[in-house]
Amino acid sequence: MTVKEKNVVFFLSKRVFRQLLYVLMWLLLGGIVFPMVLSFITGTNYNLVEAIRNITLGPMLYIIIGCLALLSYSDFKILIQNGISRRTYWKAKVIAFLGISGLSQVIGILYVFLIRQTLSGTGWEKYSLFMQIYGGFFKNTTVAYLMSFLFAILSSFVFSLFCILIGSIFSLFTKKQRRLIFLALITLFVVGIMTTADGYNRYGFTVSSKVINVLNFLAGYDKSTAGKGLNPTMPFIDLIIFGIFSGICSLKVMKHFKIRNE
Amino acid sequence: MDGIIVKEIKKSFNKATILKNIDLQIKPGKIYGLLGRNGAGKSTLLSIITNRIFSDEGTVMLDGNTVFENDEALGQLYLMSERNLYSNSSKLRQLFNTTELLYGNFDYNYAQKLANMFELDLNQKFGKLSTGYRTIFKLIVSLCVPAKYVFLDEPVLGLDANHRELFYRELVDNYVKTGKTFVISTHLIEEVANSLEHVFVIRDGQIIVDGDVDDVLEKAYLIAGPVKEVEQYTAGLNVIGQETLGNIQGSYVFGELDSERILPDTVTVEKMDLQKLFINLTNARGEKK
């Protein structure tokens, strides 16, 4: 990595951290402080321990960081003003978000264990979707835990990459166009669901066995191991392929970024 | 050191052709003027040179290397444009720090000195500044950034006369001290004319004049006198504009005069200034009658 690339990574990481702290501060205010103050005012019972125990930090950070990865154009503007190429911006953004999302998941995992130890919070087995779906495959609990940690981190990487891709696609459009696309997508989604539901009620169609087979394959379902949990190798492979695809596509899209009249 | 070589640049937006086969060279250590009327393609050309937008055809090279997606080359270019690419929520000092981080060697002392001169409070947020002070802030950055080539697109937008004068003084001072190359794109020619060494005039997406200011003005004349004599004297010459008042006519000629031709006593030949030359070159012929 060149000095310039390192500086861009530092610049973007700092910005994302600042935005992340800002969002977390509001969540803390809205999720803990505000209900606490409200309970003082109304005289209702408020359980702070319960509130802390219920915080799902990992998934929360997962979503927030994904949302922050959607924002591309404002960073691009300031970087292009400062003589940074689109490729360097992409590279730095990917590195920054991989680092931040990985770190956030490590913090999320540690938080689960810390809360379990101190406040009798939910165990990792119930907390982790991976453990619930694929945990039965492993005979060794430590290996299952390690794999689920890895999965949590890898999935956060891929989610961030996917969000970078979506954000970069939206950055190609003007604010007005983005609003119209957003409205069109919501309309399409609602109409699509209604049409599907209506079609199902009228004709009672079933999903093709080919589609089910593909989904089973992607999920790691194997008839021979049925009942013992799904094969956990496939979701890792799926994630890696999807992550690479998202990364390459976002680079291709970002290479078309240009300054707009807004 | 070749400097910047722009070769066969073409650019269209939708169906409108903005730049048609632009060729030019920007050598290091000079102050250039890129002159053209509104919509002539000046900003588009500067945006292409600095990789902000893409050309449809052609190349931009800096010392033999393409500028396209080249961090090293882009780090030597700085474009100050009327578009605000800085974050509105950032304080001016933070933006200096960002410039330092990404360009390196930002001259903080000089920036502070200029901020004091222009009475700009650096603790303000960029979004809170007026149009004039946004321009001032961007001018300060462009004078303090270590880029070798600084492009100033309409640099005095929104500035009052005092600030404009201050800026031109600092520009020349900065040029003498650092030897940077400045390319100033403007249509306010009179104010900047004395600072320019080389000029590009762009009209309808094409470079129609490319030369050192002295050489260009050497070939720019105002031939004045009675209509008949002036028309006789200027017949066959490159008359780029005319002004008529009663029986007196002034014809603007760009190009060599015919030394064989005898100048009538009633006709005078004067030099044209850059602004007059620009106006006549970029006006449709005869528009000024």
XYZ file of C-alpha atoms in Angstrom:
551
model
C 0.000 0.000 0.000
C 1.319 3.442 -0.875
C 1.466 6.286 1.652
C -1.416 7.967 -0.139
C -3.551 4.834 0.071
C -2.778 4.519 3.794
C -3.755 8.146 4.296
C -7.044 7.629 2.477
C -7.774 4.523 4.594
C -7.032 6.582 7.723
C -9.215 9.436 6.488
C -12.178 7.180 5.683
C -11.831 5.099 8.863
C -11.816 8.242 10.970
C -14.932 9.525 9.241
C -16.761 6.208 9.625
C -15.780 5.946 13.310
C -17.080 9.436 13.916
C -20.360 8.656 12.160
C -20.620 5.348 13.996
C -20.120 6.984 17.379
C -22.708 9.592 16.469
C -25.300 6.947 15.568
C -24.460 4.865 18.667
C -24.813 7.909 20.863
C -28.317 8.505 19.533
C -29.198 4.844 19.939
C -27.972 4.968 23.520
C -30.021 8.091 24.145
C -33.124 6.680 22.465
C -32.787 3.107 23.710
C -31.598 3.550 27.291
C -31.454 7.142 28.508
C -34.809 8.280 27.120
C -36.844 5.314 28.517
C -35.001 5.746 31.819
C -35.895 9.437 32.027
C -39.450 8.633 30.949
C -39.769 6.021 33.695
C -38.553 8.575 36.250
C -41.139 11.060 35.045
C -44.056 8.625 34.820
C -42.992 6.633 37.864
C -43.003 3.325 35.998
C -40.489 0.621 36.662
C -37.381 0.620 34.469
C -34.871 -2.200 34.511
C -31.479 -0.958 33.345
C -29.870 -4.404 33.619
C -32.576 -5.872 31.418
C -32.092 -3.078 28.883
C -28.320 -3.674 28.739
C -28.830 -7.422 28.546
C -31.187 -7.003 25.592
C -28.740 -4.986 23.511
C -27.742 -7.058 20.506
C -24.548 -5.138 19.847
C -23.110 -7.334 17.059
C -26.150 -7.264 14.738
C -26.744 -3.609 15.583
C -23.225 -2.641 14.517
C -23.594 -4.951 11.513
C -26.595 -2.964 10.269
C -25.262 0.506 11.177
C -21.911 -0.095 9.484
C -23.753 -1.450 6.430
C -25.821 1.724 6.304
C -22.689 3.873 6.606
C -21.123 1.895 3.744
C -24.009 3.026 1.561
C -22.782 6.621 1.718
C -20.292 7.142 -1.074
C -20.719 10.405 -2.900
C -19.769 12.795 -0.075
C -16.468 10.959 0.502
C -15.829 10.789 -3.220
C -16.340 14.548 -3.572
C -13.770 15.479 -0.965
C -11.284 12.874 -2.160
C -11.474 13.873 -5.807
C -10.981 17.487 -4.659
C -7.793 16.301 -2.995
C -6.307 14.464 -5.955
C -7.354 10.906 -5.117
C -8.242 8.501 -7.908
C -11.429 6.478 -7.928
C -9.509 3.212 -7.660
C -7.676 4.376 -4.549
C -10.968 5.520 -3.065
C -12.495 2.093 -3.690
C -9.492 0.270 -2.275
C -9.374 2.456 0.821
C -13.109 2.215 1.367
C -13.050 -1.575 1.152
C -10.101 -1.798 3.566
C -11.655 0.700 5.985
C -15.005 -1.052 6.066
C -13.525 -4.535 6.307
C -11.463 -3.352 9.268
C -14.344 -1.588 11.001
C -16.918 -4.308 10.402
C -14.463 -7.017 11.522
C -13.612 -5.067 14.654
C -17.284 -4.401 15.382
C -18.075 -8.114 15.229
C -15.188 -8.928 17.574
C -16.588 -6.320 19.970
C -20.089 -7.786 19.487
C -18.835 -11.297 20.309
C -16.930 -10.101 23.377
C -20.003 -8.167 24.496
C -22.175 -11.302 24.344
C -19.708 -13.224 26.504
C -19.192 -10.326 28.893
C -22.946 -9.834 29.373
C -23.400 -13.570 29.840
C -20.714 -13.600 32.520
C -21.810 -10.486 34.369
C -25.557 -10.112 33.763
C -26.595 -13.677 32.835
C -27.347 -12.631 29.252
C -28.194 -14.883 26.328
C -25.633 -17.544 25.498
C -23.758 -17.503 22.207
C -25.652 -20.592 21.012
C -28.958 -18.706 21.089
C -27.424 -15.440 19.962
C -25.679 -16.763 16.854
C -27.834 -17.680 13.876
C -24.934 -19.748 12.552
C -24.862 -21.822 15.745
C -28.595 -22.383 15.550
C -28.515 -23.561 11.942
C -25.108 -25.184 11.570
C -24.034 -25.785 15.199
C -25.272 -29.392 15.138
C -22.733 -30.296 12.452
C -19.776 -29.924 14.809
C -18.872 -32.502 17.405
C -16.409 -30.174 19.128
C -18.005 -27.116 20.784
C -14.814 -25.036 20.573
C -14.590 -25.596 16.830
C -18.280 -24.735 16.479
C -17.716 -21.520 18.425
C -14.652 -20.590 16.384
C -16.457 -21.271 13.118
C -19.440 -19.199 14.219
C -17.127 -16.314 15.173
C -15.479 -16.563 11.773
C -18.867 -16.649 10.096
C -20.038 -13.575 11.976
C -16.918 -11.657 10.934
C -16.984 -12.906 7.337
C -20.673 -12.164 6.931
C -20.136 -8.633 8.238
C -17.330 -8.179 5.658
C -19.605 -9.356 2.863
C -22.557 -7.284 4.054
C -20.351 -4.186 4.075
C -19.071 -4.999 0.582
C -22.619 -5.470 -0.645
C -23.668 -2.163 0.913
C -20.665 -0.441 -0.722
C -21.895 -1.837 -4.055
C -25.475 -0.658 -3.512
C -24.279 2.750 -2.274
C -21.960 3.155 -5.240
C -24.762 2.323 -7.697
C -26.981 4.941 -6.064
C -24.112 7.443 -6.161
C -24.230 7.402 -9.953
C -27.573 9.176 -9.802
C -28.573 12.656 -8.752
C -30.505 13.214 -5.516
C -33.744 13.559 -7.447
C -33.127 10.374 -9.426
C -32.201 8.518 -6.229
C -35.499 9.523 -4.610
C -37.426 8.361 -7.676
C -35.553 5.041 -7.791
C -36.173 4.529 -4.082
C -39.895 5.163 -4.520
C -39.981 2.901 -7.580
C -38.259 0.096 -5.642
C -40.682 0.373 -2.734
C -43.634 0.356 -5.140
C -42.167 -2.609 -6.995
C -41.634 -4.452 -3.713
C -45.178 -3.855 -2.462
C -46.786 -4.642 -5.820
C -44.521 -7.700 -6.203
C -45.542 -9.098 -2.817
C -49.212 -8.438 -3.488
C -49.049 -10.039 -6.933
C -47.204 -13.072 -5.561
C -49.678 -13.468 -2.701
C -52.611 -13.055 -5.071
C -51.118 -15.573 -7.519
C -50.536 -18.028 -4.705
C -54.131 -17.685 -3.470
C -55.579 -18.136 -6.940
C -53.366 -20.806 -8.430
C -51.585 -22.185 -5.367
C -48.334 -22.440 -7.300
C -45.410 -24.281 -5.803
C -41.721 -23.491 -6.038
C -39.913 -25.547 -8.674
C -37.869 -28.442 -7.327
C -34.866 -27.070 -9.246
C -35.059 -23.829 -7.249
C -35.385 -25.807 -4.013
C -32.359 -27.903 -4.966
C -30.293 -24.793 -5.680
C -31.357 -23.238 -2.376
C -30.554 -26.456 -0.532
C -27.158 -26.555 -2.194
C -26.421 -22.944 -1.275
C -27.534 -23.528 2.308
C -25.445 -26.698 2.611
C -28.357 -29.080 3.013
C -27.328 -32.667 2.378
C -29.839 -35.508 2.481
C -27.194 -37.882 3.818
C -26.587 -35.697 6.872
C -30.216 -34.680 7.312
C -31.140 -34.287 10.937
C -27.530 -33.626 12.007
C -27.555 -29.992 10.969
C -26.590 -28.416 7.662
C -23.103 -28.535 6.175
C -21.417 -25.254 7.226
C -18.882 -25.192 4.366
C -21.388 -23.954 1.802
C -22.394 -20.681 3.502
C -18.703 -19.804 3.815
C -18.190 -20.485 0.114
C -21.374 -18.553 -0.733
C -20.219 -15.584 1.295
C -16.721 -15.560 -0.192
C -18.054 -15.719 -3.764
C -20.697 -13.075 -3.075
C -18.132 -10.865 -1.353
C -15.712 -11.070 -4.279
C -18.559 -10.399 -6.696
C -19.725 -7.365 -4.698
C -16.175 -6.028 -4.407
C -15.431 -6.331 -8.133
C -18.794 -4.844 -9.109
C -18.381 -1.893 -6.728
C -14.952 -1.155 -8.259
C -16.478 -1.215 -11.744
C -19.261 1.128 -10.619
C -16.953 3.508 -8.745
C -14.765 3.890 -11.819
C -17.751 5.671 -13.365
C -18.147 8.141 -10.502
C -18.108 11.744 -11.594
C -18.812 15.112 -10.099
C -22.412 16.073 -10.587
C -24.160 19.421 -10.772
C -26.095 19.378 -7.504
C 9.570 18.158 -18.191
C 6.735 18.174 -20.719
C 4.183 19.526 -18.293
C 0.595 18.719 -19.107
C -0.217 17.668 -22.643
C -3.869 17.587 -23.591
C -4.416 15.717 -26.807
C -7.505 15.482 -28.979
C -9.986 15.835 -26.143
C -13.627 15.552 -27.138
C -16.591 15.764 -24.840
C -20.334 15.804 -25.384
C -23.175 16.051 -22.920
C -26.291 14.427 -24.273
C -26.325 15.679 -27.860
C -24.407 18.911 -27.277
C -20.731 18.846 -28.176
C -18.835 20.834 -25.538
C -15.223 20.187 -26.529
C -14.052 19.425 -30.052
C -10.546 18.074 -30.463
C -8.785 20.155 -27.820
C -4.991 20.139 -28.022
C -2.842 22.180 -25.676
C 0.263 22.077 -23.559
C 0.704 23.545 -20.092
C 4.377 23.948 -19.312
C 5.671 24.201 -15.748
C 6.325 27.590 -14.156
C 3.928 29.852 -16.017
C 0.664 31.630 -15.387
C -1.859 30.662 -18.010
C -5.190 32.198 -18.813
C -7.978 30.023 -20.122
C -10.402 32.529 -21.520
C -13.803 31.904 -22.942
C -17.366 33.046 -22.699
C -19.939 31.328 -20.524
C -20.550 27.820 -21.781
C -17.438 27.786 -23.963
C -16.202 24.605 -22.267
C -13.565 26.001 -19.857
C -14.840 24.246 -16.743
C -15.411 21.015 -18.627
C -11.854 21.085 -19.904
C -10.419 21.708 -16.427
C -12.574 18.957 -14.954
C -11.280 16.535 -17.580
C -7.652 17.536 -16.982
C -8.075 16.906 -13.246
C -9.906 13.599 -13.773
C -13.176 14.776 -12.268
C -15.122 13.857 -15.353
C -14.141 11.730 -18.317
C -13.555 12.791 -21.887
C -15.218 10.865 -24.697
C -11.925 10.747 -26.571
C -8.360 11.957 -26.143
C -5.701 11.863 -23.435
C -4.267 14.049 -20.700
C -0.626 13.351 -19.860
C 1.540 14.803 -17.132
C 5.278 14.489 -17.774
C 4.624 11.530 -20.059
C 2.230 9.681 -17.730
C -1.508 9.578 -18.033
C -3.451 11.547 -15.466
C -6.358 9.113 -15.664
C -6.721 7.326 -12.309
C -3.088 8.110 -11.518
C -2.689 9.173 -7.877
C 0.840 10.402 -8.369
C -0.145 12.665 -11.246
C -3.372 13.799 -9.583
C -1.376 14.726 -6.481
C 0.384 17.355 -8.573
C -2.850 18.941 -9.744
C -5.290 21.026 -7.756
C -8.526 22.390 -9.157
C -10.334 25.175 -7.385
C -13.753 25.374 -8.955
C -17.026 27.059 -8.176
C -18.459 23.679 -7.183
C -18.284 23.073 -3.478
C -16.859 19.631 -2.918
C -15.936 20.216 0.701
C -18.191 18.901 3.408
C -20.514 21.589 4.761
C -20.225 20.242 8.288
C -16.411 20.405 8.387
C -14.568 23.236 10.055
C -12.100 25.101 7.871
C -9.128 23.971 9.983
C -10.233 20.353 9.566
C -10.346 20.859 5.808
C -6.772 22.176 5.934
C -5.826 19.008 7.823
C -7.534 16.866 5.184
C -5.606 18.682 2.455
C -2.378 18.125 4.395
C -3.203 14.439 4.849
C -3.963 13.819 1.192
C -1.593 16.239 -0.571
C 1.104 16.532 2.090
C 3.187 19.632 2.962
C 0.308 22.039 3.305
C 1.620 25.490 4.225
C -0.315 26.140 7.456
C 1.535 29.350 8.305
C 0.812 30.889 4.951
C -2.806 29.712 5.189
C -3.169 31.386 8.580
C -1.558 34.549 7.231
C -3.936 34.618 4.267
C -6.929 33.904 6.517
C -5.959 36.928 8.621
C -5.529 39.075 5.537
C -8.937 38.064 4.180
C -10.469 38.200 7.675
C -11.601 34.590 7.497
C -12.307 32.798 10.779
C -10.891 29.290 10.410
C -13.055 27.917 13.221
C -16.173 28.292 11.101
C -17.846 25.455 9.272
C -17.571 25.473 5.493
C -21.353 25.283 5.084
C -21.830 28.462 7.102
C -19.677 30.599 4.810
C -21.076 33.060 2.293
C -20.351 32.547 -1.411
C -17.503 35.055 -1.279
C -15.880 33.484 1.774
C -16.211 30.003 0.320
C -14.275 31.318 -2.669
C -11.711 32.887 -0.329
C -11.294 29.622 1.559
C -10.774 27.676 -1.655
C -8.298 30.290 -2.890
C -6.330 29.986 0.355
C -6.172 26.209 -0.073
C -5.099 26.559 -3.692
C -2.266 28.915 -2.740
C -1.059 26.737 0.150
C -1.401 23.278 -1.385
C 1.883 21.759 -2.619
C 0.446 20.830 -6.050
C 2.675 21.927 -8.940
C -0.255 22.779 -11.195
C -3.075 24.852 -9.756
C -6.210 25.361 -11.808
C -8.419 28.253 -10.763
C -11.858 28.145 -12.322
C -13.539 31.528 -11.918
C -11.363 32.326 -8.888
C -12.932 35.644 -7.947
C -16.555 34.552 -7.923
C -18.377 36.570 -5.264
C -15.300 38.522 -4.143
C -15.465 42.262 -3.610
C -12.960 44.567 -5.336
C -10.612 44.727 -2.312
C -10.462 40.969 -1.946
C -9.973 40.520 -5.672
C -7.010 42.864 -5.658
C -5.580 41.149 -2.610
C -5.932 37.789 -4.285
C -4.202 38.860 -7.515
C -1.327 40.287 -5.478
C -0.960 37.094 -3.475
C -1.229 34.986 -6.610
C 1.704 36.724 -8.258
C 3.661 36.691 -5.009
C 3.002 32.974 -4.567
C 3.972 32.310 -8.183
C 7.276 34.150 -7.782
C 8.085 32.329 -4.531
C 7.011 28.788 -5.452
C 7.288 28.645 -9.243
C 3.989 26.809 -9.416
C 1.984 26.746 -12.615
C -1.350 28.518 -12.437
C -4.115 28.144 -14.985
C -6.769 30.789 -14.475
C -10.062 30.295 -16.174
C -12.117 33.455 -16.235
C -14.100 35.858 -18.308
C -13.058 38.831 -16.145
C -9.996 39.441 -18.252
C -9.148 43.031 -17.492
C -8.232 42.287 -13.878
C -6.095 39.279 -14.583
C -4.536 40.364 -17.876
C -1.372 41.775 -16.312
C -0.630 38.521 -14.504
C -0.945 36.201 -17.476
C 2.009 34.959 -19.476
C 0.272 32.615 -21.854
C -3.286 32.544 -23.032
C -5.720 30.000 -24.420
C -8.919 31.349 -25.859
C -11.668 28.813 -26.191
C -14.729 29.331 -28.330
C -17.447 26.795 -29.101
C -15.351 23.998 -27.643
C -12.260 24.786 -29.675
C -8.997 26.543 -28.843
C -8.836 29.518 -31.180
C -5.789 31.246 -29.637
C -2.827 29.540 -27.988
C 0.179 31.740 -27.406
C 2.230 33.923 -25.081
C 0.306 37.055 -24.194
C 2.987 39.374 -25.637
C 3.079 37.461 -28.933
C -0.697 37.369 -29.152
C -1.082 41.094 -28.432
C 1.698 41.825 -30.893
C -0.700 40.722 -33.627
C -3.795 42.495 -32.306
C -4.594 45.924 -33.769
C -7.296 48.517 -33.751
C -7.432 50.336 -37.089
C -9.503 53.501 -36.757
C -10.498 56.267 -39.132
C -13.076 57.153 -41.792
C -15.109 54.127 -42.844
C -13.953 54.092 -46.469
C -10.215 54.377 -45.714
C -10.375 51.826 -42.906
C -12.200 49.335 -45.089
C -9.662 49.851 -47.859
C -6.735 49.428 -45.489
C -8.142 46.333 -43.777
C -9.366 44.605 -46.921
C -8.107 41.020 -46.927
C -6.864 41.208 -43.322
C -8.283 39.117 -40.491
C -10.867 41.578 -39.190
C -12.362 40.107 -36.027
C -14.690 42.968 -35.118
C -15.843 46.433 -35.961
C -17.269 49.453 -34.201
C -18.826 52.314 -36.088
C -19.723 55.776 -34.874
C -21.095 57.993 -37.634
C -18.439 58.088 -40.348
C -15.707 56.774 -38.054
C -14.971 53.104 -37.967
C -12.729 51.017 -35.744
C -11.753 47.618 -37.107
C -10.125 45.034 -34.877
C -7.550 43.022 -36.735
C -5.898 39.904 -35.441
C -2.892 38.838 -37.477
C -0.015 40.371 -39.365
C -0.629 43.689 -41.106
C 0.448 44.091 -44.683
C 3.701 46.089 -44.455
C 3.486 46.904 -48.153
C 0.190 48.653 -47.645
C 0.335 52.434 -47.219
C -1.409 53.759 -44.134
C -3.589 56.776 -44.990
C -2.965 59.901 -42.868
C -6.543 59.773 -41.567
C -6.188 56.214 -40.300
C -4.520 55.252 -37.006
C -3.165 51.902 -35.866
C -3.242 51.091 -32.159
C -2.548 48.010 -30.100
C -5.473 46.131 -28.653
C -5.606 45.029 -25.041
C -6.366 41.440 -24.079
C -9.941 42.145 -23.073
C -10.782 43.825 -26.386
C -9.082 41.034 -28.285
C -11.015 38.439 -26.313
C -14.348 40.185 -26.812
C -13.820 40.446 -30.531
C -12.499 36.930 -30.927
C -15.352 35.374 -29.023
C -18.123 37.509 -30.506
C -19.785 36.431 -33.690
C -18.297 38.713 -36.359
C -20.197 41.942 -36.777
C -22.178 41.523 -33.594
C -20.755 44.721 -32.136
C -21.836 47.054 -34.896
